[in-house]
Coordinates of C-alpha atoms in Angstrom, one line a residue:
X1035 CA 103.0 88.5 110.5
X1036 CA 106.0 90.8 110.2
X1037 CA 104.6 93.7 107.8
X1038 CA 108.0 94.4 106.1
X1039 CA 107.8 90.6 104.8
X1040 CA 104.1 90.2 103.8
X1041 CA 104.5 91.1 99.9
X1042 CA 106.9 87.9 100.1
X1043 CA 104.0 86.2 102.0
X1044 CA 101.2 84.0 100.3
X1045 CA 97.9 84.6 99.8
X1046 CA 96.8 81.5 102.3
X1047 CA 99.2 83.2 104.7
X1048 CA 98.4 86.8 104.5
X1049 CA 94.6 85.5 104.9
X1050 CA 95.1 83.2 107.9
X1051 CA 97.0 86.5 109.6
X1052 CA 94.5 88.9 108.9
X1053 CA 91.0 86.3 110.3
X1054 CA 94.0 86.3 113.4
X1055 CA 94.0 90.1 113.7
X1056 CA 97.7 89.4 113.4
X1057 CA 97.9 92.2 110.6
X1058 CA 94.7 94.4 109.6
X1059 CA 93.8 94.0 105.8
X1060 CA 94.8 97.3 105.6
X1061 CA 97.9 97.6 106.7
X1062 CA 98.6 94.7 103.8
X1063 CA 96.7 96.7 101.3
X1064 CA 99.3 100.5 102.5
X1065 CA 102.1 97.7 102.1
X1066 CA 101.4 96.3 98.8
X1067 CA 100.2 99.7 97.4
X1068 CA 103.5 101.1 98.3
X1069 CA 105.4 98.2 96.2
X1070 CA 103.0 99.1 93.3
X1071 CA 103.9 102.8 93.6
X1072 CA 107.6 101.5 93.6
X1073 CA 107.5 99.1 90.6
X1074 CA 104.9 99.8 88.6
X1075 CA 106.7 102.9 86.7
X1076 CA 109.3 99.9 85.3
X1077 CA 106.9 97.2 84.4
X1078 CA 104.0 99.6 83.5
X1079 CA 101.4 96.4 84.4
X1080 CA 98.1 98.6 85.7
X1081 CA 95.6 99.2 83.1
X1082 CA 93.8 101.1 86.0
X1083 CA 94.7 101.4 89.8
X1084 CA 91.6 101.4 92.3
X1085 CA 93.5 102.3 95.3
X1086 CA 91.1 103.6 97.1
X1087 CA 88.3 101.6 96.1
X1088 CA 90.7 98.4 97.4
X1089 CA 91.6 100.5 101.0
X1090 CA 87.5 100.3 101.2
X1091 CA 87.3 97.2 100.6
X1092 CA 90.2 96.5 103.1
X1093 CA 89.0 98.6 106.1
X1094 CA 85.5 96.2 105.3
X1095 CA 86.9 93.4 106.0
X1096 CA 88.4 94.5 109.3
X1097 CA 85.3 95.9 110.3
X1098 CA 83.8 92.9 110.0
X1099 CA 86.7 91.3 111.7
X1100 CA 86.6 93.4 114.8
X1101 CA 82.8 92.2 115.0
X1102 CA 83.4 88.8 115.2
X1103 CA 82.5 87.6 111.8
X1104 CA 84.3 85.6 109.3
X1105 CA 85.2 87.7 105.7
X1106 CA 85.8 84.7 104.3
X1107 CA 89.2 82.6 103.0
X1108 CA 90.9 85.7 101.2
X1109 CA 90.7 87.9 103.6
X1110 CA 92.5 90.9 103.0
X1111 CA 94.5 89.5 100.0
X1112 CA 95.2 91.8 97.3
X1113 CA 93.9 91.0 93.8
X1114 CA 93.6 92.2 90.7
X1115 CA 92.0 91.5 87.9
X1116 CA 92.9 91.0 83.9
X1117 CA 90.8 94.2 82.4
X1118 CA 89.2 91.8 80.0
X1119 CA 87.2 90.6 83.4
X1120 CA 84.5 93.3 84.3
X1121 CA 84.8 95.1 87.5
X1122 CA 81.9 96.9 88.2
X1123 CA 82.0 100.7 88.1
X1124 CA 85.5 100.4 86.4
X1125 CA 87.4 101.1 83.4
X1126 CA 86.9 97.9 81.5
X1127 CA 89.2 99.1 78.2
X1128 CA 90.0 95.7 76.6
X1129 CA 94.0 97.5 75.7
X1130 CA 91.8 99.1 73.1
X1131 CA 91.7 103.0 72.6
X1132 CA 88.4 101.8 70.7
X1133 CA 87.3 101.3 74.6
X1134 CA 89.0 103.4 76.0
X1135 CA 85.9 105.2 78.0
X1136 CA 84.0 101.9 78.4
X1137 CA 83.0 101.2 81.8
X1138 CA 81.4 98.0 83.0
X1139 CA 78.4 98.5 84.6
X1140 CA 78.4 94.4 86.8
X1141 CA 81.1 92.5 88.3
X1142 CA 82.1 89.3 86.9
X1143 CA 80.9 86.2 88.3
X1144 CA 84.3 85.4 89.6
X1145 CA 84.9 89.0 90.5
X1146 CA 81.9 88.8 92.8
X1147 CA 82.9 85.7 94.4
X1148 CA 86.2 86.9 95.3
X1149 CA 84.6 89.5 96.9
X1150 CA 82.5 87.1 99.2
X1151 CA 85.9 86.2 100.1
X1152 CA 87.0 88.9 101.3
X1153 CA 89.6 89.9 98.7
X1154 CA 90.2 93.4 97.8
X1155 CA 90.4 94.4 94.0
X1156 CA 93.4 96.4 93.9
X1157 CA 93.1 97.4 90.3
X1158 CA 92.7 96.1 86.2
X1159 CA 96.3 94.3 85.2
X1160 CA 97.5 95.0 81.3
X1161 CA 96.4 92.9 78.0
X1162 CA 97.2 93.3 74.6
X1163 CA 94.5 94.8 72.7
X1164 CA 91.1 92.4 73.2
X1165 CA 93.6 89.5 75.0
X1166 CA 94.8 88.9 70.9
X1167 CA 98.3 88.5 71.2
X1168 CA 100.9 86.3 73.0
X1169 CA 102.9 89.3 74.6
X1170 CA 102.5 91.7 76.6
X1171 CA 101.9 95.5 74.3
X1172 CA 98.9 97.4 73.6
X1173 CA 97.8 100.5 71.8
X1174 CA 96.1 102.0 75.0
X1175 CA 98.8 101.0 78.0
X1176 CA 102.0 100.4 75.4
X1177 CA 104.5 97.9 76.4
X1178 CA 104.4 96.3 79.8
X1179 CA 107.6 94.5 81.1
X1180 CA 109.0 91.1 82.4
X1181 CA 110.4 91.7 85.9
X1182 CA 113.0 89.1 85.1
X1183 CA 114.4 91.4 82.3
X1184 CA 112.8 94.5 81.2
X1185 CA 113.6 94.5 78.1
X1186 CA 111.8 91.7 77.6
X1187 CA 107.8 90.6 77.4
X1188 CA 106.1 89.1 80.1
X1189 CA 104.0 87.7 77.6
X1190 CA 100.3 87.6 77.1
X1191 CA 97.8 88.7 76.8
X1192 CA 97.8 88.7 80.7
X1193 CA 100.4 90.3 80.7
X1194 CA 100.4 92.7 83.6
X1195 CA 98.7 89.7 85.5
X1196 CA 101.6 87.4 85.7
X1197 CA 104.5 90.6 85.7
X1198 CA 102.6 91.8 88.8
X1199 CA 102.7 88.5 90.8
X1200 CA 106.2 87.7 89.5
X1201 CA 107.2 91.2 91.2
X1202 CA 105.4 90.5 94.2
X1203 CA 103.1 93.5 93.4
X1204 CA 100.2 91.5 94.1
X1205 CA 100.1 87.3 95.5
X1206 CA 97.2 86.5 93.0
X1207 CA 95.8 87.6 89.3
X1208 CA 93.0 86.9 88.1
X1209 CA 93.6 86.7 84.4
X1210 CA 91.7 84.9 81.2
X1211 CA 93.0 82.1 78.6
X1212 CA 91.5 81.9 75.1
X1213 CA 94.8 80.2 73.7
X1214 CA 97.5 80.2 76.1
X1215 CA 96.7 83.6 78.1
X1216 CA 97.3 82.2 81.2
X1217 CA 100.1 79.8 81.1
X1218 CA 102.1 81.8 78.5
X1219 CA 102.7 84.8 80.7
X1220 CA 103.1 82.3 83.6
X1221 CA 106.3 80.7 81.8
X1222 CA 107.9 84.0 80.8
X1223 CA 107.5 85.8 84.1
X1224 CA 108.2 81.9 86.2
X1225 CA 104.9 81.8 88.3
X1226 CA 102.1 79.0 88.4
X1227 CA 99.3 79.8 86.1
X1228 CA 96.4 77.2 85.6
X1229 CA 92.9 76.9 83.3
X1230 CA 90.3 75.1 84.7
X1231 CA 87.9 72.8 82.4
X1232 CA 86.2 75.2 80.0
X1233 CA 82.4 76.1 82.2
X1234 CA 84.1 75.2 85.5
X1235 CA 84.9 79.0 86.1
X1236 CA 81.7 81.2 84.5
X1237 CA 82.7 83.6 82.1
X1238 CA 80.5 86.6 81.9
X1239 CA 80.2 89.1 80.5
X1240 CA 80.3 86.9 77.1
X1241 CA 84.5 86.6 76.0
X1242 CA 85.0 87.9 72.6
X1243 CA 85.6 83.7 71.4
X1244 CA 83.6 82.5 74.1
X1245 CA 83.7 78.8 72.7
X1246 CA 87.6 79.2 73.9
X1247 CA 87.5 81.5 76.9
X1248 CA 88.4 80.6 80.0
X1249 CA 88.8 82.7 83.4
X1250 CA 92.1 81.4 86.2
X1251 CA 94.2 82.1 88.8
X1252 CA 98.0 83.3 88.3
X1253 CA 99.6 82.8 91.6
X1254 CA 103.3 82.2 93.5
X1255 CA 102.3 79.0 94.7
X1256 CA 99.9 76.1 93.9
X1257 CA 97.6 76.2 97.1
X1258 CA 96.8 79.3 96.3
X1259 CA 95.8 78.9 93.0
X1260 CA 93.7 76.1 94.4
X1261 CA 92.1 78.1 97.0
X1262 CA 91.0 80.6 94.6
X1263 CA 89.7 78.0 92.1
X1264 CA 88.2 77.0 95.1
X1265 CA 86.2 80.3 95.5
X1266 CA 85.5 81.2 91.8
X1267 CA 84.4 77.9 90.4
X1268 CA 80.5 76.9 90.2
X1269 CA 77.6 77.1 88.2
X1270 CA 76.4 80.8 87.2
X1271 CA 73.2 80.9 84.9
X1272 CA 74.6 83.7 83.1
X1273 CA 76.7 81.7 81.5
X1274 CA 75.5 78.4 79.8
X1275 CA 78.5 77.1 79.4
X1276 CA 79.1 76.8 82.6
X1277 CA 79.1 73.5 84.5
X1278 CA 76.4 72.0 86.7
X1279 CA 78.4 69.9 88.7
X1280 CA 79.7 70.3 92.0
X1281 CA 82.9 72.1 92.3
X1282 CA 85.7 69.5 93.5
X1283 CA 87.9 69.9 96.4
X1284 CA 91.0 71.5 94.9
X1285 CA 92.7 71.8 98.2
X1286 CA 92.3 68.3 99.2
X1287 CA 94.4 66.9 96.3
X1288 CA 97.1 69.0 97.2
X1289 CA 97.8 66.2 100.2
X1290 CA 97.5 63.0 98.2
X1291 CA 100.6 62.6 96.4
X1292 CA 101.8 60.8 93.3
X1293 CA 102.2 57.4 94.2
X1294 CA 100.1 55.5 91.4
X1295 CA 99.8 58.3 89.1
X1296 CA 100.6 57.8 85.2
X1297 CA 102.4 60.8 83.9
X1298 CA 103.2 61.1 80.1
X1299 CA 105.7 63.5 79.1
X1300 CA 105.7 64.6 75.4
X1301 CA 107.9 66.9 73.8
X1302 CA 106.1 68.1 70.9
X1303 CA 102.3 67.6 69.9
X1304 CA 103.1 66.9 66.1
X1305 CA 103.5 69.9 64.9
X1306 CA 106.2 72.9 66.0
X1307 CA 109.1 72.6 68.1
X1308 CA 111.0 73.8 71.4
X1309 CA 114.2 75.5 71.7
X1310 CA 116.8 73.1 73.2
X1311 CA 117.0 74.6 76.5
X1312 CA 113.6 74.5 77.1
X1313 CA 113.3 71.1 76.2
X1314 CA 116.0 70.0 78.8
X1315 CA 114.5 72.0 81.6
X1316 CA 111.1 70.6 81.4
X1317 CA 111.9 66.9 80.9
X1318 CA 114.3 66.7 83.6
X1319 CA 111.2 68.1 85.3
X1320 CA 109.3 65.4 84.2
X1321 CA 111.5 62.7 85.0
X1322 CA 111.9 63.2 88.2
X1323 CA 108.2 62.7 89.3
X1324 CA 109.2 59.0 89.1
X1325 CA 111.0 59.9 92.7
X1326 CA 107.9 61.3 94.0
X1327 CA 106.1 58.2 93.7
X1328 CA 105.0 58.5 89.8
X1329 CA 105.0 56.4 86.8
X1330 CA 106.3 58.5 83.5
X1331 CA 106.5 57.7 80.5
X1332 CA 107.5 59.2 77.0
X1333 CA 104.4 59.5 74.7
X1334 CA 104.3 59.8 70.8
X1335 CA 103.0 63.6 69.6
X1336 CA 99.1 63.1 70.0
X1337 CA 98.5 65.0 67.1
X1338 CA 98.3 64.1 63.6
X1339 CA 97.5 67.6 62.2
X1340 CA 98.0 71.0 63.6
X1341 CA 94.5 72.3 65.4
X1342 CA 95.3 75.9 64.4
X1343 CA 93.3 76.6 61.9
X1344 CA 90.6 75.4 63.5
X1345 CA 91.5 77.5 66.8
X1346 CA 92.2 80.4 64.3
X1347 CA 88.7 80.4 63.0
X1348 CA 87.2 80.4 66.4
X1349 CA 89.5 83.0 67.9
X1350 CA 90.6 85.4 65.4
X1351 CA 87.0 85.1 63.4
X1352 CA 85.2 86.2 66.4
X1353 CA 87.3 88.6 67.7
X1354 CA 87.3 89.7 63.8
X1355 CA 83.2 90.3 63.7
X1356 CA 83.9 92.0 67.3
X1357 CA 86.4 94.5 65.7
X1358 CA 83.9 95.3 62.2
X1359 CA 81.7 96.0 65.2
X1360 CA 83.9 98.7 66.7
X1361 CA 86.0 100.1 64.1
X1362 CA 83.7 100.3 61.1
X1363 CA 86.1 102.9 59.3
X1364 CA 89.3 102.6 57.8
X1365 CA 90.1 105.5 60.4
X1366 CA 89.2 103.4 63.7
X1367 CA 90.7 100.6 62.4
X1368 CA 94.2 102.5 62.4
X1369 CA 93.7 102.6 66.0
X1370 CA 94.3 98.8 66.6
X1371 CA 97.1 96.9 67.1
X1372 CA 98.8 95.7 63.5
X1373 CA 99.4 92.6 64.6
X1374 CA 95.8 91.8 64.9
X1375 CA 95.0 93.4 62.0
X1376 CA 97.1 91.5 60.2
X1377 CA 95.7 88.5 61.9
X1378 CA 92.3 89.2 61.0
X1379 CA 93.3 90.3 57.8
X1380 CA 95.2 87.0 56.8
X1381 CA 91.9 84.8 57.8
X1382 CA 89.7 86.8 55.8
X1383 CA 91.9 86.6 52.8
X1384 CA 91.6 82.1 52.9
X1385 CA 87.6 83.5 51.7
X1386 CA 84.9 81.7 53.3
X1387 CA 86.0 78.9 55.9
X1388 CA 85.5 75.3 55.0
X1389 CA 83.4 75.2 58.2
X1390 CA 83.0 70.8 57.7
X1391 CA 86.7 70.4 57.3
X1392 CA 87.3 72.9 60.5
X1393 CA 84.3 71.1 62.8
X1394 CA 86.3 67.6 61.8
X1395 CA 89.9 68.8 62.6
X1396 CA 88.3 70.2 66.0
X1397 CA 86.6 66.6 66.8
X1398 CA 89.7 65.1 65.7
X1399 CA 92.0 66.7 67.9
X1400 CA 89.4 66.3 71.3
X1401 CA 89.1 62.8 70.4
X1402 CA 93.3 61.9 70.0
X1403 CA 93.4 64.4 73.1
X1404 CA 91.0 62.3 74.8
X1405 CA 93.0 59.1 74.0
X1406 CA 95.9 60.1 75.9
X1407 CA 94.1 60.2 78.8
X1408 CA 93.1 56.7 77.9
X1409 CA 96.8 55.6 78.5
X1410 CA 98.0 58.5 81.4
X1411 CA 96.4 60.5 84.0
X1412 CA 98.5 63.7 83.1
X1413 CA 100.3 65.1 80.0
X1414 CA 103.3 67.0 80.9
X1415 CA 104.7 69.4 77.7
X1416 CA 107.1 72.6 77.5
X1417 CA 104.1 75.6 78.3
X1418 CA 106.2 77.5 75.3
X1419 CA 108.9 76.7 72.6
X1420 CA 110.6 79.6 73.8
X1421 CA 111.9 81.8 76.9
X1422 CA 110.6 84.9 77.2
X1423 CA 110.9 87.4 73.8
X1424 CA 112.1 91.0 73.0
X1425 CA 109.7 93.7 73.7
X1426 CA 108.1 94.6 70.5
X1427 CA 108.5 90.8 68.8
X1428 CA 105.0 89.4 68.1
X1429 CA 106.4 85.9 66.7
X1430 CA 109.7 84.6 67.7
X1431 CA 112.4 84.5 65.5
X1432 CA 112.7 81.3 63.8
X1433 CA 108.7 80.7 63.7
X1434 CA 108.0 82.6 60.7
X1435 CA 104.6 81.7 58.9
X1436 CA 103.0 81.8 62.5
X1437 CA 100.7 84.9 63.9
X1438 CA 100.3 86.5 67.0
X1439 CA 99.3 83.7 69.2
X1440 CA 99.6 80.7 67.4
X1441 CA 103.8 80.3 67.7
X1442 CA 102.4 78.8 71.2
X1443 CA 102.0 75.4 70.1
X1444 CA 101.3 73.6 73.3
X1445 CA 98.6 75.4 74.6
X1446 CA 96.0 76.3 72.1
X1447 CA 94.6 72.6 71.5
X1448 CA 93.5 72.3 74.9
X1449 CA 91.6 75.8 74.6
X1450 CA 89.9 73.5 71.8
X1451 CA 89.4 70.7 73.5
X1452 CA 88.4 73.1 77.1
X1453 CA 90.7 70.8 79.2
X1454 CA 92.4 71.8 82.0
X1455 CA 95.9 72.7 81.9
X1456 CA 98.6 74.8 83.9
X1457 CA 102.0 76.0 83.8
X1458 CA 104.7 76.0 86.8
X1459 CA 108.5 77.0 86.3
X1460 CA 110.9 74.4 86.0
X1461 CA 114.2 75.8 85.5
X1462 CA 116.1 79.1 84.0
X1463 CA 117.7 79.8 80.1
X1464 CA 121.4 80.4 79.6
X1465 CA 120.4 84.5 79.7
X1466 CA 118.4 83.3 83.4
X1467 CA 114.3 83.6 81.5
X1468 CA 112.4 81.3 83.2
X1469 CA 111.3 78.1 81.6
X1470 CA 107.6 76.7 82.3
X1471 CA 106.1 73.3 82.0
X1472 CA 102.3 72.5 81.2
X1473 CA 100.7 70.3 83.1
X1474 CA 97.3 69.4 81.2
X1475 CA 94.7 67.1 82.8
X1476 CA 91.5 65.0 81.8
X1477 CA 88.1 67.0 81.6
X1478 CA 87.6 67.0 85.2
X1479 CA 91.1 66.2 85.6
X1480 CA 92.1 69.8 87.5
X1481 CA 92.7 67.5 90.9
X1482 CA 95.7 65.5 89.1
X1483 CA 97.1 68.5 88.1
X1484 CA 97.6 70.4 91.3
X1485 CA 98.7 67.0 93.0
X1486 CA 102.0 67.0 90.1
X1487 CA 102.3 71.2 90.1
X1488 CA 102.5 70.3 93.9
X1489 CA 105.0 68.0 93.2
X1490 CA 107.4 69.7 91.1
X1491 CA 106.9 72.8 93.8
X1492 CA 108.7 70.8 96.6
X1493 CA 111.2 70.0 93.7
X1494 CA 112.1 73.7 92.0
X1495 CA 110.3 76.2 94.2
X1496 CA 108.7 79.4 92.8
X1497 CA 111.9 82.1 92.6
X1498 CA 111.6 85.6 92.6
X1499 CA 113.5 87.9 90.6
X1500 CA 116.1 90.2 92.1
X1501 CA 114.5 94.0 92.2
X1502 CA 116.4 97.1 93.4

């Protein structure tokens, strides 16, 4: 492999090349830490940069290389990882300045596994402040910035996760999804970003709103999303939540096609709306699966009523008692982010949750998700009702009455419901944003997923944006 071209390369690639001893691991590591030294003072998407910890972890892997043994599928690929996810012996700051000298003291379950693969942790990517907004500012790292346009967001609260694989800065992310996380900076910054089912990937430490927390891949292309599923998924006792079953063979359904699969594209859930443009993009998208071998199909909206208040009381009344927990004073609570203040603030003011009505409006919306999957085998949707905002815009315009997160319509229910769902870029905006799609899945559904992201990849492949 040609060193000038291996920050184009993918991860599956840059592995295969390095088990070769066609390239050392670090050589790619020199190479991808000079990009990062190049870009990462205009997109501003490293919370913390472990440099040389990741050259360490590089030289490892060669080591073990040169004597004959096997460091496993991602050898030598550069990651990094959302600094919501702990990385032992690292700043672990949450975008909080309430954190700010908080230092996790164990790796992550998936953080561990990635380093039986032989990955090397380059360094923590950006969130907004505890992973509680849907773009990409906080009060400890400030804005980061969408390599497609920087003035714009890349989204969030991975945000840094999905700017640095959009700018080639690193081929995979590791990032979290309590409402969208994932797949909303995947559609702003146009890269594939996909959930799991909720316990397939072990969260630990516990997430802030762990009934909703998930733990993905954000990636350039779809096999190596599903080669890194492929390493962090399994059963971890740390986390109860996490599932017992075996972990499925994500690569395999990469190869089977779409001939027989029932495909339901939906353009709104019941509730909320997309911009036109985004619409257009994403069921042109849709419709031409049927050329790939698929059956689609329009659906009704699945939805009756709008699951946000229920997600609402999960996510922003957890992340509520965590804040009381840090910022006790009026004085520490200056120190976080208004937005979620105000979101906080605007759920304590309702007074004590009917906790009945919530628990049915959450069993109603897993039970008329669960009926679509009666009738398809995969719900296609726009990931976001909009391209990518402003910097410094918490709600787009037009969406008033909305908070921080919950603008994103399409992806919160199925943080809810915990199933699967991804996003993958279909097409570009009149001002050339990228537009995603989500593909969501049945509770063990991740298979059918990849085998339509795969899909649509040989139809609109993964661009890059132009950098000078």
């Amino acid at each position: 492999m040609d060193l000038s071209h291996v920050t184009q390369a993918s991860a599956a690639e840059i592995a295969a090349a390095v088990r070769r001893r066609e390239i050392t691991a670090v050589a790619v590591m020199r190479t991808f830490l000079d990009r990062i030294e190049q870009l990462e003072p205009r997109f501003n998407t490293f919370a913390t940069l472990t440099a040389e910890a990741a050259l360490q972890q590089a030289h490892h892997a060669d080591k073990l290389i040169a004597g004959a043994r096997d460091p496993g599928p991602l050898a030598g690929v550069p990651v990094s990882v959302k600094d919501l996810i702990a990385v032992r012996g690292v700043r672990q700051a949450f975008g909080s300045k309430l954190l700010a000298d908080n230092v996790a003291q164990h790796d992550a379950p998936a953080v561990e596994r990635l380093h039986h693969a032989g990955a090397c942790i380059v360094g923590k990517s950006t969130t907004s402040e505890l992973g509680s907004k849907a773009v990409g500012d906080s009060p400890l790292t400030g804005v980061t910035r969408n390599p497609w346009n920087a003035e714009r967001t890349p989204g969030g609260s991975s945000s840094g996760a999905a700017a640095q694989v959009a700018a080639r800065m690193v081929p995979v992310a590791l990032a979290t999804d309590g409402g969208g996380s994932i797949r909303i900076p995947s559609s702003f910054c146009g890269v594939f970003g996909i959930k799991a089912r909720f316990g397939r990937v072990p969260v630990w430490p516990p997430s802030a709103a762990p009934a909703l927390a998930h733990v993905g891949p954000i990636t350039h292309s779809v096999r190596d999303a599903a080669l890194v599923l492929s390493v962090i998924a399994g059963r971890d006792a740390r986390d109860e939540a996490s599932l017992r079953s075996p972990v499925p063979d994500f690569l395999a359904s990469l190869d089977e096609g779409l001939r027989g699969l029932r495909i339901g594209w939906c353009p709104a859930l019941g509730y909320g709306r997309a911009d036109a443009a985004v619409l257009e993009a994403c069921e042109q998208a849709a419709w031409q699966l049927q050329a790939e071998g698929a059956q689609v199909m329009e659906l009704q909206p699945p939805f009756a009523r709008d699951p946000g208040p229920a997600w609402n009381r999960l996510f922003y009344g957890r992340i509520g008692e965590r804040l009381a927990e840090l910022a006790p004073t009026p004085a520490q609570r200056e120190l976080v982010n208004p937005a979620l203040r105000a979101a906080v603030a605007q759920l304590e003011a309702f007074g004590p949750p009917a906790e009945a009505e919530l628990a049915a409006l959450r069993e109603e919306t897993w039970a008329r998700a669960q009926s679509v999957f009666r009738t398809v085998d995969v719900l296609l949707t726009p990931t976001l009702p909009v391209t990518a905002l402003p910097v410094g815009v918490d709600v787009p315009p037009g969406h008033a009455g909305r908070n921080a997160v919950d603008w994103s319509y399409f992806t919160y229910p199925f943080n809810l419901t915990g199933h699967p769902a991804a996003s993958f870029p279909v097409g570009f905006d009149g001002g050339g944003l990228p537009i995603g799609l989500q593909i969501v899945g049945p509770l063990d559904g991740e298979g059918a997923i990849l085998r339509v992201a795969s899909a649509i990849e040989r139809l609109h492949p993964i661009a890059a944006p132009r950098l000078v």
